[in-house]
mmCIF file of C-alpha atoms in Angstrom:
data_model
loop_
_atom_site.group_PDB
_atom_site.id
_atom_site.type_symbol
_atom_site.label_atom_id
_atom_site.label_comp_id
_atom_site.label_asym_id
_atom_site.label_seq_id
_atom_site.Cartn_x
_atom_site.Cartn_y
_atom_site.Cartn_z
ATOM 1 C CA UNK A 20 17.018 10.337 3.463
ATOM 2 C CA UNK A 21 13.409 8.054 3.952
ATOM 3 C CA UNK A 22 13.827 4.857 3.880
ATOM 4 C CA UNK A 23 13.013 2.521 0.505
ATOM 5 C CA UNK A 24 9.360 1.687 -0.550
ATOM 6 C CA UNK A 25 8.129 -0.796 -3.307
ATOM 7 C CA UNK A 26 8.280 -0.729 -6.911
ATOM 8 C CA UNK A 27 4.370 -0.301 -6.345
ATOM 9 C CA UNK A 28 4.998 3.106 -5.816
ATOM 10 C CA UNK A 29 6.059 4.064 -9.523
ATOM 11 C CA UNK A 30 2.411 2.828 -10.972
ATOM 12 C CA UNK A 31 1.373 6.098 -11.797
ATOM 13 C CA UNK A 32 4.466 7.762 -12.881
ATOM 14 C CA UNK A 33 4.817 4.942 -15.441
ATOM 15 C CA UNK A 34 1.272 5.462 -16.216
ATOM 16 C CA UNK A 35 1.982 8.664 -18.125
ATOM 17 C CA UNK A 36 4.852 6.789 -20.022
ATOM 18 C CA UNK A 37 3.527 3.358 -20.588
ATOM 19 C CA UNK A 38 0.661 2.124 -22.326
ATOM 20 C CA UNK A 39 0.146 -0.873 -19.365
ATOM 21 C CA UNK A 40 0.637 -1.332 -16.052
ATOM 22 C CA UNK A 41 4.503 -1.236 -15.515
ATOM 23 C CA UNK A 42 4.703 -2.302 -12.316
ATOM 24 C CA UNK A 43 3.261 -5.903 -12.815
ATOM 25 C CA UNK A 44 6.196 -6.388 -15.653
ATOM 26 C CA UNK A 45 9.210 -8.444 -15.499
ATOM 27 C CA UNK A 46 12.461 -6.839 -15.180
ATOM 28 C CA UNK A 47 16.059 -9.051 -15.196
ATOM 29 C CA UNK A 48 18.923 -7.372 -13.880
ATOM 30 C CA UNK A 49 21.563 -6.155 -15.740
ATOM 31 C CA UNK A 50 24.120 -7.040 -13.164
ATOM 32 C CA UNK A 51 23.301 -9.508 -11.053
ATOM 33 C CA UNK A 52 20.580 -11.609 -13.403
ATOM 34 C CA UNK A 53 18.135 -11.642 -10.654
ATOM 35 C CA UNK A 54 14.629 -11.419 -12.240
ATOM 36 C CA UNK A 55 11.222 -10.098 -10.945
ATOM 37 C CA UNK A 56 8.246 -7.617 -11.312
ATOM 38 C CA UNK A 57 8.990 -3.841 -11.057
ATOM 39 C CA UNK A 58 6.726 -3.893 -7.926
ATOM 40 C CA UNK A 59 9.148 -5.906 -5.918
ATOM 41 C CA UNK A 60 12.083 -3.732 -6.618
ATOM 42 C CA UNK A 61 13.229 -1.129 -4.393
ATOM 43 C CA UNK A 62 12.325 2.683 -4.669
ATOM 44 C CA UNK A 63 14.276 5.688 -3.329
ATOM 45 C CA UNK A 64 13.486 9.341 -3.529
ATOM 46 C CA UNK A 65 9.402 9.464 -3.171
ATOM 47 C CA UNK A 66 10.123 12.070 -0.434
ATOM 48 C CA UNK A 67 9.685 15.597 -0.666
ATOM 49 C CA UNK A 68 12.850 16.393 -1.247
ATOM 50 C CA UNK A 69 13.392 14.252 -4.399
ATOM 51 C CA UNK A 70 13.510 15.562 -8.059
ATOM 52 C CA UNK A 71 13.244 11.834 -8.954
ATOM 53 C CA UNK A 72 13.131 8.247 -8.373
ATOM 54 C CA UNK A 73 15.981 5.763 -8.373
ATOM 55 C CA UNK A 74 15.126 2.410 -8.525
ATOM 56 C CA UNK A 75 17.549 -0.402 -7.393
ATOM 57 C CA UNK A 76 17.667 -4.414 -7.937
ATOM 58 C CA UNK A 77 15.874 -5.931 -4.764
ATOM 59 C CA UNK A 78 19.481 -8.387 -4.753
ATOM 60 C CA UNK A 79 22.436 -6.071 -6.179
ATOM 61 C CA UNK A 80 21.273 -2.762 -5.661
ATOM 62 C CA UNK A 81 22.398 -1.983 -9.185
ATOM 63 C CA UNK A 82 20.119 0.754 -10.617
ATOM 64 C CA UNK A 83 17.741 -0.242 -12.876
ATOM 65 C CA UNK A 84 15.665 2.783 -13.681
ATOM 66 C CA UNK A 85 16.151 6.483 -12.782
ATOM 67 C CA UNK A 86 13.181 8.892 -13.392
ATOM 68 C CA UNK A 87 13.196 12.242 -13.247
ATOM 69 C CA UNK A 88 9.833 14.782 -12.969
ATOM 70 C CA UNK A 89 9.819 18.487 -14.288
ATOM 71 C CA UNK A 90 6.762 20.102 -15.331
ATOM 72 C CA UNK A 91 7.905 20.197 -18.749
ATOM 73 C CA UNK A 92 9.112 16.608 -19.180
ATOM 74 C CA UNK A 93 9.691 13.198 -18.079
ATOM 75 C CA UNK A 94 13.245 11.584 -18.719
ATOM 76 C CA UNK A 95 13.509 7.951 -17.910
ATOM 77 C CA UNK A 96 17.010 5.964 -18.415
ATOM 78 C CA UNK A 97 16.938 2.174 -18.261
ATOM 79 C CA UNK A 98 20.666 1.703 -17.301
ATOM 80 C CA UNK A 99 20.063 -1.734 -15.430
ATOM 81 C CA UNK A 100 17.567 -3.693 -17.301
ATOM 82 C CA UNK A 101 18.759 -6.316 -19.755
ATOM 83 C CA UNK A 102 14.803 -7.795 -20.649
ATOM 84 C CA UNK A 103 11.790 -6.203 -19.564
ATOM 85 C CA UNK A 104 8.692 -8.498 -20.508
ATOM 86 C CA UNK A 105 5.135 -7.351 -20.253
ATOM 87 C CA UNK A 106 2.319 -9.570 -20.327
ATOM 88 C CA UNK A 107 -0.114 -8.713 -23.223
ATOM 89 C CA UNK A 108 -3.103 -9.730 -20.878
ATOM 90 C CA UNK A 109 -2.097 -6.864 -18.599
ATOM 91 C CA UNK A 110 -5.331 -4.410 -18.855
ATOM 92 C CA UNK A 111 -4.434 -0.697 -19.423
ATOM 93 C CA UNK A 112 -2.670 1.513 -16.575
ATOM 94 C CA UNK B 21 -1.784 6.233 -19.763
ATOM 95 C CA UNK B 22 -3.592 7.014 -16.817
ATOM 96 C CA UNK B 23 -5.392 10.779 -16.378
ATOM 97 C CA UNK B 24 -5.586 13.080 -13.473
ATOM 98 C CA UNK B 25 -8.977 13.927 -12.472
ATOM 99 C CA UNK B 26 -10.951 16.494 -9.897
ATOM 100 C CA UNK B 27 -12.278 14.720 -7.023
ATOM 101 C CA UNK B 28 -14.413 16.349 -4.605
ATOM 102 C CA UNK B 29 -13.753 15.443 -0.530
ATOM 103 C CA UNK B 30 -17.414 14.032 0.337
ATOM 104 C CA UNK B 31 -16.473 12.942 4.128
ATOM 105 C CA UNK B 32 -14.089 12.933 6.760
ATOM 106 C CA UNK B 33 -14.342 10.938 9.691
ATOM 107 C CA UNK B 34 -11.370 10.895 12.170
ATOM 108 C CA UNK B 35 -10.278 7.405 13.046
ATOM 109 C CA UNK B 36 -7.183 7.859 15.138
ATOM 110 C CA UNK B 37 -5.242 10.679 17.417
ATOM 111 C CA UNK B 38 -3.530 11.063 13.918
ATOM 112 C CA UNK B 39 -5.207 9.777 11.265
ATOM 113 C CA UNK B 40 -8.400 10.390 9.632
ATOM 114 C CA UNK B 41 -10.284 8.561 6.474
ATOM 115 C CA UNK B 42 -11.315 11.078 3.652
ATOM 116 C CA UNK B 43 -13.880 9.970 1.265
ATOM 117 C CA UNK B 44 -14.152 11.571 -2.566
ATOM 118 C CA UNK B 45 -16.122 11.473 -5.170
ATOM 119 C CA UNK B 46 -14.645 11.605 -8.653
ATOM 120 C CA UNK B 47 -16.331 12.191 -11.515
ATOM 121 C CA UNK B 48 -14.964 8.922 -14.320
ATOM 122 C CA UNK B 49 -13.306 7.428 -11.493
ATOM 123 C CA UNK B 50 -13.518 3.634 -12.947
ATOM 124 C CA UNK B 51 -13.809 1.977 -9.697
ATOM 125 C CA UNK B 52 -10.797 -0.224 -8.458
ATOM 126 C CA UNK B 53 -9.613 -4.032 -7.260
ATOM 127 C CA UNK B 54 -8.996 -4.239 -3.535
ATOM 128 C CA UNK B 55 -4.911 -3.123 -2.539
ATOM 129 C CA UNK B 56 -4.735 -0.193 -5.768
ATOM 130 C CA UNK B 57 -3.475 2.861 -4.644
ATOM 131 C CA UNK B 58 -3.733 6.252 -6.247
ATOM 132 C CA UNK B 59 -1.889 9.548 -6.387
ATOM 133 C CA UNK B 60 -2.865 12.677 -5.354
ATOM 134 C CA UNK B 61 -1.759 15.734 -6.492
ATOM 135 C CA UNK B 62 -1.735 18.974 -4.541
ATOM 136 C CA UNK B 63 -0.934 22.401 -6.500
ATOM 137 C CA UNK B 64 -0.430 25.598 -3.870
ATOM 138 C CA UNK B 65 -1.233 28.740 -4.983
ATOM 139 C CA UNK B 66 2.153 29.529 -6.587
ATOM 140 C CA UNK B 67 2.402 26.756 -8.407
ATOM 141 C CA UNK B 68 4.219 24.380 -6.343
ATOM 142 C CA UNK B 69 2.856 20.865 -6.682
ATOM 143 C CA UNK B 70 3.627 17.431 -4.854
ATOM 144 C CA UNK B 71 2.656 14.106 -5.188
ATOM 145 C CA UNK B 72 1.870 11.327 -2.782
ATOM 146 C CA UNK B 73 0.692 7.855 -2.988
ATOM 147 C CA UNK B 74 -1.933 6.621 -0.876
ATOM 148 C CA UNK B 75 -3.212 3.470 -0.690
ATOM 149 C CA UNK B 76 -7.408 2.870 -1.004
ATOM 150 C CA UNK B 77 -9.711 1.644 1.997
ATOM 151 C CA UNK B 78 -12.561 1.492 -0.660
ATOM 152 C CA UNK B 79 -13.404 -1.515 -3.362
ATOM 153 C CA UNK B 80 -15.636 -2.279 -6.506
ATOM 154 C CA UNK B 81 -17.805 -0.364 -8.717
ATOM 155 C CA UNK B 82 -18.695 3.482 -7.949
ATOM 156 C CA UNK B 83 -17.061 7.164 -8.315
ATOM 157 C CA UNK B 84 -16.303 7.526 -4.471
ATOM 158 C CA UNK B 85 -12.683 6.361 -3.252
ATOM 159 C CA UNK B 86 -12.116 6.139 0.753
ATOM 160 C CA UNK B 87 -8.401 7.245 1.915
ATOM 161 C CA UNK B 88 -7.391 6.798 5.243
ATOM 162 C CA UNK B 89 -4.310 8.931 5.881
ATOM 163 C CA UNK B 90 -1.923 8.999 9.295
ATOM 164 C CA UNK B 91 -0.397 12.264 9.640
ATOM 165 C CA UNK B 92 3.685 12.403 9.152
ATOM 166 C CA UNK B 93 4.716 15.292 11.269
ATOM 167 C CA UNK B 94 7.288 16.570 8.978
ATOM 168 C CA UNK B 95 5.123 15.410 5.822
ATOM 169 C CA UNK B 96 4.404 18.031 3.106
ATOM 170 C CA UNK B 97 1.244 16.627 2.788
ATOM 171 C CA UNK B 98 -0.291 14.429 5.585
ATOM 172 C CA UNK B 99 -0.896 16.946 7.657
ATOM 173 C CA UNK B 100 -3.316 18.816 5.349
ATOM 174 C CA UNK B 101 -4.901 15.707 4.760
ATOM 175 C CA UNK B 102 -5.447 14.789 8.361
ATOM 176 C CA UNK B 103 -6.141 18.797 9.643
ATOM 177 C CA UNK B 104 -7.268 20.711 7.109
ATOM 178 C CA UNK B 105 -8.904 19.358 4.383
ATOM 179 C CA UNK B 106 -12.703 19.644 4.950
ATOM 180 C CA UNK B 107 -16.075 18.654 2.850
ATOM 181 C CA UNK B 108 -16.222 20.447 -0.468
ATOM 182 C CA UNK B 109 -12.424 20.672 -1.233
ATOM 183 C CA UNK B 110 -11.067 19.713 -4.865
ATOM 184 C CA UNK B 111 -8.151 17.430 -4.890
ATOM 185 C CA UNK B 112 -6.128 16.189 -7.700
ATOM 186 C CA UNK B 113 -6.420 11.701 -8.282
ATOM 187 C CA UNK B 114 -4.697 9.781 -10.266
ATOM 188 C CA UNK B 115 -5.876 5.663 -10.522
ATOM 189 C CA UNK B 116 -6.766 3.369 -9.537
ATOM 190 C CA UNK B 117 -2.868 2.547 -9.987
ATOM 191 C CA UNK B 118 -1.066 -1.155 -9.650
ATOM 192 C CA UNK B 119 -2.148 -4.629 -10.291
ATOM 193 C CA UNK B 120 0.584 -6.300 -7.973
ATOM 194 C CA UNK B 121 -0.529 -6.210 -4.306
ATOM 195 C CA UNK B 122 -4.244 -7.190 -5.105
ATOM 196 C CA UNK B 123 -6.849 -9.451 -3.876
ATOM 197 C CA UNK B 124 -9.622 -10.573 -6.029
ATOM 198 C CA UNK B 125 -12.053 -13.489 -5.087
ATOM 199 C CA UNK B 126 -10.740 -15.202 -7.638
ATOM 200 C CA UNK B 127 -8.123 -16.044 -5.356
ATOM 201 C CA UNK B 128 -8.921 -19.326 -3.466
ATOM 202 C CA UNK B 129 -6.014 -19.714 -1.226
ATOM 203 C CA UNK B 130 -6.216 -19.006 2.016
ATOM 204 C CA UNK B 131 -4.721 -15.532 2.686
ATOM 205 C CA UNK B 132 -3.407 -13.582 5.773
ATOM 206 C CA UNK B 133 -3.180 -9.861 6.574
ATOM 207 C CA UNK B 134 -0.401 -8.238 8.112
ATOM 208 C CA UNK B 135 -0.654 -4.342 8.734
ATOM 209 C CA UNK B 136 1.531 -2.111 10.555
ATOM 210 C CA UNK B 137 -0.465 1.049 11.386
ATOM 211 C CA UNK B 138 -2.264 2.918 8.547
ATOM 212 C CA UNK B 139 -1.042 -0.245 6.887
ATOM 213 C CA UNK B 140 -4.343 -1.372 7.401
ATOM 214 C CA UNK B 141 -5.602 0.298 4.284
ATOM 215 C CA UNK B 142 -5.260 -1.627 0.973
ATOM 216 C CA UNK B 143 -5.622 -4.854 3.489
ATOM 217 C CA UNK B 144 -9.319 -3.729 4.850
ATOM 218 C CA UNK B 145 -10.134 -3.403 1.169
ATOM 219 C CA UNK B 146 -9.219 -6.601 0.555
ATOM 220 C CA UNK B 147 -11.432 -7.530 4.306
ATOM 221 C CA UNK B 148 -14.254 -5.619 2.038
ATOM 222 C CA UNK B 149 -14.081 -7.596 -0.877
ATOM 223 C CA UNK B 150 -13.924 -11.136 0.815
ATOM 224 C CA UNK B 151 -17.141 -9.864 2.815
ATOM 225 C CA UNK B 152 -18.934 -8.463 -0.186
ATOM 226 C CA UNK B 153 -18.018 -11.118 -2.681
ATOM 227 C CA UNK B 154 -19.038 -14.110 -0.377
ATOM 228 C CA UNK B 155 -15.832 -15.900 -0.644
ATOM 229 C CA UNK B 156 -15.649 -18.576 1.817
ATOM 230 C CA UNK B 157 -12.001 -18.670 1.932
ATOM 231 C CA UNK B 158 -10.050 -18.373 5.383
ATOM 232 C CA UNK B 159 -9.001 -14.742 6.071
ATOM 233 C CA UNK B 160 -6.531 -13.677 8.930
ATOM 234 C CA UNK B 161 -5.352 -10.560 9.962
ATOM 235 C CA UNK B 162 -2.903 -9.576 12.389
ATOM 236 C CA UNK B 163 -2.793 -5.704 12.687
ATOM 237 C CA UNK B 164 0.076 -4.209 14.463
ATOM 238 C CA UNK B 165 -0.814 -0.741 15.972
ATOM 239 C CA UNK B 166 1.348 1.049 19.083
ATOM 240 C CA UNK B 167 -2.072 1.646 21.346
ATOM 241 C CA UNK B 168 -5.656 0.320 21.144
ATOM 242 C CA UNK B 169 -6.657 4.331 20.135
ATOM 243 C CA UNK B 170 -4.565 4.128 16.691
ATOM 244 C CA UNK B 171 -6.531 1.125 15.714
ATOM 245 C CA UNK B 172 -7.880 2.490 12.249
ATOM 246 C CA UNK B 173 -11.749 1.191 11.128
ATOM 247 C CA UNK B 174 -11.580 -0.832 14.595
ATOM 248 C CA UNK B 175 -15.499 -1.089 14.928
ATOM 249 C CA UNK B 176 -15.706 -2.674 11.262
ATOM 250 C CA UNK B 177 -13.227 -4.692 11.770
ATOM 251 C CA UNK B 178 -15.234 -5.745 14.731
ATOM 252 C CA UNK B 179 -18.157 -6.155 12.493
ATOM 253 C CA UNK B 180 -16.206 -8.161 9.540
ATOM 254 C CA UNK B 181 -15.010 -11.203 11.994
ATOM 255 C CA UNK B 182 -16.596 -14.331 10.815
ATOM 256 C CA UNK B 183 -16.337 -17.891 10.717
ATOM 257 C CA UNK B 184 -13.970 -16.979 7.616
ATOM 258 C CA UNK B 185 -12.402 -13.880 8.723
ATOM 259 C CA UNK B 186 -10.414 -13.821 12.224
ATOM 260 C CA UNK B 187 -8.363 -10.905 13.364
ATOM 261 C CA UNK B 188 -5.534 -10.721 15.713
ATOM 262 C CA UNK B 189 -4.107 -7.269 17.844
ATOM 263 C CA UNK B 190 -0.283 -6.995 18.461
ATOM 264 C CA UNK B 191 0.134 -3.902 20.650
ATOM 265 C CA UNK B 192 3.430 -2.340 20.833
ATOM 266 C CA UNK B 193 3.238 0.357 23.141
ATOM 267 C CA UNK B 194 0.137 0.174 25.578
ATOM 268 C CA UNK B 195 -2.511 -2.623 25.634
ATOM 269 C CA UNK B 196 -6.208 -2.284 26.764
ATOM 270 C CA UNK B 197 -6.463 -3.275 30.441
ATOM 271 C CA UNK B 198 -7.776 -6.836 30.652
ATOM 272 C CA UNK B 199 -5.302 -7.377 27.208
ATOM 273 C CA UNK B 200 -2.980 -11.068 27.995
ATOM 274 C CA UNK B 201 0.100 -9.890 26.949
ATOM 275 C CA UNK B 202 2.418 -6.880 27.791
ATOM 276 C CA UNK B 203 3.075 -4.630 25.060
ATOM 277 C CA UNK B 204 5.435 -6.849 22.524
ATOM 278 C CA UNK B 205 6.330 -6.199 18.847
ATOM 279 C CA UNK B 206 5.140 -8.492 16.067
ATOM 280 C CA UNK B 207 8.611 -10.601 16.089
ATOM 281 C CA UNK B 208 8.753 -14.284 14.537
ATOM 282 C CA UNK B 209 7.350 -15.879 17.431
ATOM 283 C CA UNK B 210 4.395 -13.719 17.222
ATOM 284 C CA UNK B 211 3.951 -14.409 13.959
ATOM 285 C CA UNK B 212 4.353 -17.819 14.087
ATOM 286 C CA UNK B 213 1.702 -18.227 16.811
ATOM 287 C CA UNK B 214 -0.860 -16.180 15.536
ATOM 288 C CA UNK B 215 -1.146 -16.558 11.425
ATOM 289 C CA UNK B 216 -2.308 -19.016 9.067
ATOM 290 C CA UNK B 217 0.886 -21.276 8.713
ATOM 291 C CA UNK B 218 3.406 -22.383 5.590
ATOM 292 C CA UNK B 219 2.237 -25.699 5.350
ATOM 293 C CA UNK B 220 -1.392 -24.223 4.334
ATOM 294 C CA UNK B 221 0.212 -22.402 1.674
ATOM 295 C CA UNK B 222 -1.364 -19.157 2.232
ATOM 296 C CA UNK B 223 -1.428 -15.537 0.248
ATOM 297 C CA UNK B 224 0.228 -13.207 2.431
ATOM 298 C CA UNK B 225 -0.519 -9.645 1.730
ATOM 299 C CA UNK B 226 2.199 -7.235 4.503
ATOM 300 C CA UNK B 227 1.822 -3.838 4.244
ATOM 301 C CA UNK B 228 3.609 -0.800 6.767
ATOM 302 C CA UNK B 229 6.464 1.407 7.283
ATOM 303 C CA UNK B 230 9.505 0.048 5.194
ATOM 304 C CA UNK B 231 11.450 -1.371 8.626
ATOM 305 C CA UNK B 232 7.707 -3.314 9.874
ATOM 306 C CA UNK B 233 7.299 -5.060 6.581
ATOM 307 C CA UNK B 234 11.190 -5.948 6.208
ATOM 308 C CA UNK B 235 10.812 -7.565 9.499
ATOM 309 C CA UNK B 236 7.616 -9.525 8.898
ATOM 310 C CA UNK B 237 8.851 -10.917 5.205
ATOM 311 C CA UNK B 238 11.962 -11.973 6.846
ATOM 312 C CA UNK B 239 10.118 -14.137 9.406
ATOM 313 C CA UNK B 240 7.388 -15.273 6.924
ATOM 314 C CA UNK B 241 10.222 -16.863 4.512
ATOM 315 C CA UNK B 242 12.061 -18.225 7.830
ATOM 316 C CA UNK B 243 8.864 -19.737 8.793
ATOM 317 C CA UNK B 244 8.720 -21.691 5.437
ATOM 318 C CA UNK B 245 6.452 -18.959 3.299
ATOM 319 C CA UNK B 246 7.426 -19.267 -0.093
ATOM 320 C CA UNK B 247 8.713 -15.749 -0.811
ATOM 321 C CA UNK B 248 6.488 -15.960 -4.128
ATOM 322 C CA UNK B 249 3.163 -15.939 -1.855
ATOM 323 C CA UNK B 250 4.625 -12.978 -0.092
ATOM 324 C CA UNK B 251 3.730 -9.612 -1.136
ATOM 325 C CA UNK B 252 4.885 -6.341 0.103
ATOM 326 C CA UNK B 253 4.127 -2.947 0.214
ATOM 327 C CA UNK B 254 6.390 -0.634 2.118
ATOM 328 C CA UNK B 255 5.255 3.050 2.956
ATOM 329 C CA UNK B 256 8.815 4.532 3.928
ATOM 330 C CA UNK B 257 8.768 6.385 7.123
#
């Protein structure tokens, strides 16, 4: 397994799903309460060998998001994120 | 929601043993803020398709992005990147994506670079845009490579050092010969000696593999940086 990258890494993944760009949002942590833009979070599984990406809470390493890529679809779960607040000055993704 | 276009490779010029910069021109391509990234999207003939992020040297207006890629041995797609891909091929962008690790002149703090190897890539876009925009704010950047030969865009980096823009070598494995210090890695005391300090409350912009930048950010916050000012961007590896 590669090591972790950024939640930078996700912009244009989220692109296809959100109307903005997700990765300058603000996500607080389900777990832990710990609160910060998706770009500061931790990302596993950008390798080749991933079907998806798992991203975990820079301070609990709860998961916050899990996305998963198939040519046909896009399935996202949100099982870590109690408030996700995106600014409405943030241009388009 | 943010399209895929067909770019067309332009350029390549090689800048290291392993790495190479790869210019393209895409047609709608909206031009981009210095430190955006994009993904690109290879298909093989059967189908198969993966998708890498890579940062972009380029910055401003115009349809022409510049990538500069090192090549990951075992990488699915480095390797054509760095080898194969030649003048004339079609490749697959998505961007310009993320709005987090950017410099705009705008920003009037003063701001240091760190880069770890091909690191140097969203930070010499942000070199660009101080230089092109005029900003007279203090720029520092301390680039971490293992030999002077894997230096990426050394010459213009050359050519960018002003009165506002300083940069410092750490060399990890071999030096050049009349070089003051033995090879060393960028540790806390390295830092500490040879970047803009806390108590000027600088940006600080750290990009490299994952286990580089988790080292620097450690030392910038135990230096005083407030972790706010710190911004990462980890490439794995």
């Amino acid at each position: 397994m590669t090591s972790h990258v950024d939640g930078n890494a996700l912009a244009g993944s989220l692109s296809e799903i959100f109307r903005t760009d997700m990765t300058t949002a603000v996500c607080c942590c389900g777990g832990c309460g710990d609160t910060t833009t998706i770009a500061t979070e931790m990302v596993y599984g950008t390798d080749a060998l991933a079907h998806g990406s798992i991203v975990r809470c820079r301070s609990c390493d709860d998961v916050l998001i899990t996305l998963v890529d198939t040519p046909e679809r896009t399935v996202v779960r949100f099982p870590g994120i109690t408030t996700l607040t995106v600014d409405r000055e943030t241009p388009p993704a | 929601m943010t399209d895929w276009k067909v770019g067309t490779v332009t350029d390549t010029r090689t800048e290291t043993p392993t790495g190479r910069s790869i210019t393209i021109s895409v047609d709608g391509w909206p031009g981009n803020l210095a430190g955006q990234h994009l993904d690109l999207r290879l298909t093989a003939p059967d189908g198969y398709q993966a998708v890498r992020s890579y940062s972009i040297a380029s910055v401003g207006d115009g349809s022409t992005v510049e990538l500069a890629v090192d090549r990951f041995p075992t990488g699915e797609v480095s390797p054509y990147l760095v080898d194969d891909v030649l003048p004339g091929d079609q490749l697959e962008v998505k961007g310009p994506l993320g709005r987090w690790f950017v410099w705009t002149p705008e920003d009037t703090r003063p701001i240091q670079l760190v880069a770890g190897g091909s690191g140097i890539v969203p930070l010499i876009a942000m070199a660009r845009a101080h230089a092109m925009s005029g900003s007279t704010t203090a720029f520092r950047l301390l680039y971490s490579v293992r030999t002077p030969e894997d230096r990426f865009f050394a010459d213009e980096l050359a050519s960018l050092e002003s009165e506002t823009f300083h940069v410092d070598y750490v060399y990890t494995r071999s030096t050049p010969a009349d070089w003051p210090t033995p090879p060393r890695r960028v540790t806390r005391d390295v830092i500490e000696a040879l970047t803009i300090s806390a108590a000027d409350a600088p940006g600080v912009f750290v990009c490299g593999p994952t286990g580089f930048v988790e080292a620097v950010a450690r030392a910038l916050v135990e230096l005083g940086h407030d972790p706010q000012s710190v911004k990462t961007e980890r490439f794995g590896g």
